[in-house]
């Protein structure tokens, strides 16, 4: 195998972190969450991947703010309640020489049902309907957008406190940062809308906020779709 994949088992340096190989587990839902907090099955699930030889694990999307509707099956990163579970997971993964990142998420207009079956109000850059979950969102105020920027940074800080090696901003799959970037969805007239540079402002501000709260010793990355493959989604020319 090493002859066919000469770089697969070689280390990779990402900022302050060196990952032992190029094998990593991307963020995906496990449903191993109780009341917004990862449970022991979650810890064991990721420990098994670390024991199997993965160099890096990126855990599933954690909600950064109360305004993104969620159920108990998604991690609530907006509360300190998540820190102990993240720390337990990090210890279990690190025991096998594997690094671990957390993932920061807000669905924006892509909101879905909550535990009691109701549909929460969805907030987005503009009141552009979401066809996936059949939502008509409300356009968030500038003050709310700034509050969300701080929410991303605060969730990143909790992950750093827990001992995670890095955090990944989810700007893919039509999530909130992607909605701000997208001129088909963002019709704002404040500092976060209009020209490309202003549409980039939300993402720029949340990256700066997160970096300021986690310091230089924790990796900060971003996941973005090269092509959302939707009639109103991000396209390769915009993403590039």
Tab-separated table of C-alpha atoms in Angstrom:
chain	number	residue	atom	x	y	z
A	1	UNK	CA	0.000	0.000	0.000
A	2	UNK	CA	2.785	2.424	0.816
A	3	UNK	CA	4.146	2.020	-2.724
A	4	UNK	CA	0.787	3.004	-4.229
A	5	UNK	CA	0.208	5.840	-1.764
A	6	UNK	CA	3.660	7.164	-0.854
A	7	UNK	CA	2.364	10.144	1.137
A	8	UNK	CA	-0.575	8.496	2.937
A	9	UNK	CA	1.363	7.597	6.071
A	10	UNK	CA	3.644	10.617	6.128
A	11	UNK	CA	3.060	13.447	8.632
A	12	UNK	CA	1.325	16.685	7.691
A	13	UNK	CA	1.893	19.998	9.445
A	14	UNK	CA	-1.114	22.315	9.783
A	15	UNK	CA	-0.157	25.545	11.513
A	16	UNK	CA	1.078	24.634	15.009
A	17	UNK	CA	-0.015	20.983	14.678
A	18	UNK	CA	1.681	18.009	13.034
A	19	UNK	CA	-0.740	15.199	12.161
A	20	UNK	CA	0.890	11.752	12.029
A	21	UNK	CA	-0.609	10.755	8.658
A	22	UNK	CA	-3.010	11.884	5.918
A	23	UNK	CA	-5.937	9.703	7.066
A	24	UNK	CA	-8.755	11.705	8.637
A	25	UNK	CA	-12.400	11.345	9.526
A	26	UNK	CA	-14.544	14.241	8.342
A	27	UNK	CA	-17.362	15.808	10.359
A	28	UNK	CA	-20.611	13.829	10.208
A	29	UNK	CA	-23.649	13.287	12.425
A	30	UNK	CA	-23.404	10.358	14.848
A	31	UNK	CA	-26.743	10.780	16.700
A	32	UNK	CA	-24.760	9.954	19.856
A	33	UNK	CA	-25.890	13.068	21.703
A	34	UNK	CA	-28.052	13.504	24.787
A	35	UNK	CA	-29.633	16.899	25.343
A	36	UNK	CA	-27.062	18.639	23.181
A	37	UNK	CA	-24.082	16.958	24.904
A	38	UNK	CA	-21.967	14.129	23.419
A	39	UNK	CA	-22.429	10.868	25.343
A	40	UNK	CA	-20.132	7.920	26.107
A	41	UNK	CA	-21.024	6.245	22.791
A	42	UNK	CA	-19.766	9.380	21.031
A	43	UNK	CA	-16.455	9.108	22.887
A	44	UNK	CA	-16.096	5.406	22.062
A	45	UNK	CA	-17.060	5.975	18.420
A	46	UNK	CA	-14.255	8.442	17.837
A	47	UNK	CA	-11.770	6.542	20.002
A	48	UNK	CA	-12.300	3.516	17.740
A	49	UNK	CA	-11.350	5.563	14.674
A	50	UNK	CA	-8.270	6.849	16.443
A	51	UNK	CA	-7.322	3.311	17.476
A	52	UNK	CA	-7.763	2.225	13.859
A	53	UNK	CA	-4.987	4.571	12.775
A	54	UNK	CA	-6.636	7.868	11.769
A	55	UNK	CA	-4.359	10.863	12.073
A	56	UNK	CA	-7.129	13.438	12.473
A	57	UNK	CA	-10.777	13.348	13.499
A	58	UNK	CA	-13.160	16.250	12.890
A	59	UNK	CA	-16.244	15.904	15.057
A	60	UNK	CA	-19.713	16.809	13.896
A	61	UNK	CA	-21.236	20.283	13.666
A	62	UNK	CA	-21.809	22.060	16.956
A	63	UNK	CA	-24.449	24.789	17.104
A	64	UNK	CA	-22.851	28.123	17.978
A	65	UNK	CA	-25.949	30.110	18.937
A	66	UNK	CA	-29.450	29.596	20.292
A	67	UNK	CA	-30.936	31.083	17.101
A	68	UNK	CA	-30.147	28.011	15.044
A	69	UNK	CA	-32.895	25.472	15.596
A	70	UNK	CA	-31.700	22.122	16.748
A	71	UNK	CA	-32.743	18.955	18.477
A	72	UNK	CA	-31.089	17.053	21.279
A	73	UNK	CA	-29.272	15.041	18.612
A	74	UNK	CA	-27.007	17.960	17.680
A	75	UNK	CA	-24.185	19.288	19.831
A	76	UNK	CA	-25.014	22.543	21.607
A	77	UNK	CA	-21.717	24.404	21.530
A	78	UNK	CA	-23.310	27.623	22.777
A	79	UNK	CA	-23.199	26.368	26.375
A	80	UNK	CA	-20.312	25.436	28.663
A	81	UNK	CA	-22.113	22.110	29.183
A	82	UNK	CA	-20.274	20.734	26.145
A	83	UNK	CA	-16.756	21.270	27.497
A	84	UNK	CA	-16.471	18.179	29.719
A	85	UNK	CA	-17.693	15.840	26.956
A	86	UNK	CA	-15.308	17.361	24.433
A	87	UNK	CA	-12.455	16.988	26.931
A	88	UNK	CA	-13.300	13.317	27.493
A	89	UNK	CA	-13.376	12.718	23.744
A	90	UNK	CA	-10.089	14.554	23.209
A	91	UNK	CA	-8.370	12.477	25.903
A	92	UNK	CA	-9.659	9.232	24.370
A	93	UNK	CA	-8.501	10.201	20.875
A	94	UNK	CA	-5.139	11.612	21.978
A	95	UNK	CA	-4.367	8.314	23.729
A	96	UNK	CA	-3.933	6.820	20.243
A	97	UNK	CA	-1.783	9.638	18.890
A	98	UNK	CA	-4.660	11.102	16.883
A	99	UNK	CA	-5.538	14.795	16.653
A	100	UNK	CA	-9.096	16.097	16.966
A	101	UNK	CA	-10.938	19.188	15.724
A	102	UNK	CA	-14.407	20.466	16.547
A	103	UNK	CA	-16.774	21.973	13.983
A	104	UNK	CA	-18.668	25.276	14.252
A	105	UNK	CA	-22.095	25.508	12.635
A	106	UNK	CA	-25.173	27.670	12.173
A	107	UNK	CA	-27.833	26.643	9.667
A	108	UNK	CA	-29.239	30.088	8.953
A	109	UNK	CA	-32.267	29.649	6.704
A	110	UNK	CA	-31.722	25.854	6.692
A	111	UNK	CA	-33.506	25.192	9.971
A	112	UNK	CA	-35.463	22.093	10.878
A	113	UNK	CA	-37.729	20.796	13.638
A	114	UNK	CA	-36.961	20.675	17.335
A	115	UNK	CA	-37.615	18.024	19.984
A	116	UNK	CA	-41.266	18.919	20.518
A	117	UNK	CA	-42.078	18.848	16.809
A	118	UNK	CA	-42.467	22.603	16.365
A	119	UNK	CA	-40.714	24.645	13.716
A	120	UNK	CA	-38.495	27.355	15.166
A	121	UNK	CA	-38.051	30.744	13.505
A	122	UNK	CA	-35.175	30.649	11.039
A	123	UNK	CA	-32.828	33.625	10.763
A	124	UNK	CA	-30.759	34.316	7.658
A	125	UNK	CA	-28.847	37.146	5.965
A	126	UNK	CA	-32.024	37.982	4.010
A	127	UNK	CA	-35.613	36.714	3.820
A	128	UNK	CA	-34.875	34.270	0.980
A	129	UNK	CA	-36.863	31.019	1.321
A	130	UNK	CA	-35.172	27.678	1.831
A	131	UNK	CA	-36.470	24.904	-0.425
A	132	UNK	CA	-34.719	22.075	1.414
A	133	UNK	CA	-36.562	22.513	4.725
A	134	UNK	CA	-39.396	24.695	3.388
A	135	UNK	CA	-38.582	27.699	5.562
A	136	UNK	CA	-39.301	31.384	5.137
A	137	UNK	CA	-36.567	32.948	7.278
A	138	UNK	CA	-36.410	36.360	8.865
A	139	UNK	CA	-33.561	38.670	7.935
A	140	UNK	CA	-31.344	39.112	10.985
A	141	UNK	CA	-30.456	42.554	12.203
A	142	UNK	CA	-26.899	43.858	12.118
A	143	UNK	CA	-26.763	43.512	15.901
A	144	UNK	CA	-27.819	39.865	15.663
A	145	UNK	CA	-25.213	39.162	12.972
A	146	UNK	CA	-22.532	40.604	15.250
A	147	UNK	CA	-23.854	38.483	18.122
A	148	UNK	CA	-23.532	35.403	15.925
A	149	UNK	CA	-19.942	36.332	15.100
A	150	UNK	CA	-19.235	36.295	18.837
A	151	UNK	CA	-21.100	32.975	19.125
A	152	UNK	CA	-18.728	31.315	16.699
A	153	UNK	CA	-15.755	32.619	18.664
A	154	UNK	CA	-17.209	31.585	22.037
A	155	UNK	CA	-17.873	28.032	20.819
A	156	UNK	CA	-14.339	27.834	19.434
A	157	UNK	CA	-13.039	28.963	22.838
A	158	UNK	CA	-14.958	26.163	24.588
A	159	UNK	CA	-13.406	23.618	22.242
A	160	UNK	CA	-9.936	25.006	22.929
A	161	UNK	CA	-10.554	24.865	26.686
A	162	UNK	CA	-11.548	21.198	26.275
A	163	UNK	CA	-8.176	20.438	24.704
A	164	UNK	CA	-9.172	20.033	21.069
A	165	UNK	CA	-6.332	20.628	18.617
A	166	UNK	CA	-8.359	22.734	16.216
A	167	UNK	CA	-11.723	24.045	15.134
A	168	UNK	CA	-13.306	24.032	11.688
A	169	UNK	CA	-15.803	26.646	10.543
A	170	UNK	CA	-18.586	25.025	8.542
A	171	UNK	CA	-19.151	27.243	5.498
A	172	UNK	CA	-20.311	24.379	3.281
A	173	UNK	CA	-23.675	22.737	2.569
A	174	UNK	CA	-25.507	26.066	2.372
A	175	UNK	CA	-24.770	26.966	5.997
A	176	UNK	CA	-24.929	30.519	7.337
A	177	UNK	CA	-21.466	31.752	6.241
A	178	UNK	CA	-22.180	30.427	2.735
A	179	UNK	CA	-25.499	32.288	2.740
A	180	UNK	CA	-23.731	35.553	3.554
A	181	UNK	CA	-21.263	34.963	0.707
A	182	UNK	CA	-23.985	34.206	-1.826
A	183	UNK	CA	-25.371	37.188	-3.817
A	184	UNK	CA	-28.444	35.090	-4.688
A	185	UNK	CA	-29.341	34.872	-0.990
A	186	UNK	CA	-27.804	37.974	0.558
A	187	UNK	CA	-29.612	41.218	-0.247
A	188	UNK	CA	-28.477	43.143	2.818
A	189	UNK	CA	-27.648	46.815	2.691
A	190	UNK	CA	-25.532	46.970	5.847
A	191	UNK	CA	-21.849	46.127	6.373
A	192	UNK	CA	-22.521	42.438	5.602
A	193	UNK	CA	-24.180	42.781	2.199
A	194	UNK	CA	-23.797	44.309	-1.244
A	195	UNK	CA	-20.315	44.079	-2.745
A	196	UNK	CA	-18.274	40.898	-2.584
A	197	UNK	CA	-15.984	42.409	0.032
A	198	UNK	CA	-18.936	43.284	2.268
A	199	UNK	CA	-20.538	39.848	1.799
A	200	UNK	CA	-17.205	38.397	2.873
A	201	UNK	CA	-17.336	40.548	6.014
A	202	UNK	CA	-19.355	38.133	8.152
A	203	UNK	CA	-16.911	35.287	7.530
A	204	UNK	CA	-13.918	37.587	7.949
A	205	UNK	CA	-15.221	38.878	11.286
A	206	UNK	CA	-16.056	35.459	12.709
A	207	UNK	CA	-12.623	34.105	11.731
A	208	UNK	CA	-10.981	37.042	13.494
A	209	UNK	CA	-13.196	36.624	16.560
A	210	UNK	CA	-12.496	32.899	16.796
A	211	UNK	CA	-8.746	33.369	16.336
A	212	UNK	CA	-8.689	36.014	19.060
A	213	UNK	CA	-10.431	33.654	21.511
A	214	UNK	CA	-8.443	30.458	20.844
A	215	UNK	CA	-4.979	31.969	20.438
A	216	UNK	CA	-2.258	30.862	18.062
A	217	UNK	CA	-1.760	27.362	19.481
A	218	UNK	CA	-5.019	25.938	18.084
A	219	UNK	CA	-5.630	25.277	14.382
A	220	UNK	CA	-8.418	27.302	12.774
A	221	UNK	CA	-9.786	26.008	9.480
A	222	UNK	CA	-12.813	26.234	7.248
A	223	UNK	CA	-14.842	23.754	5.196
A	224	UNK	CA	-16.546	25.174	2.101
A	225	UNK	CA	-18.287	23.565	-0.865
A	226	UNK	CA	-16.558	24.162	-4.165
A	227	UNK	CA	-19.949	23.876	-5.849
A	228	UNK	CA	-23.226	23.630	-3.927
A	229	UNK	CA	-24.883	22.240	-7.087
A	230	UNK	CA	-28.116	24.125	-6.498
A	231	UNK	CA	-29.888	26.702	-8.633
A	232	UNK	CA	-29.379	29.313	-5.906
A	233	UNK	CA	-26.194	27.884	-4.368
A	234	UNK	CA	-22.568	28.911	-4.447
A	235	UNK	CA	-20.808	28.183	-7.736
A	236	UNK	CA	-17.133	27.453	-8.410
A	237	UNK	CA	-16.433	30.919	-9.809
A	238	UNK	CA	-17.750	32.561	-6.631
A	239	UNK	CA	-15.988	30.165	-4.273
A	240	UNK	CA	-12.650	30.455	-6.037
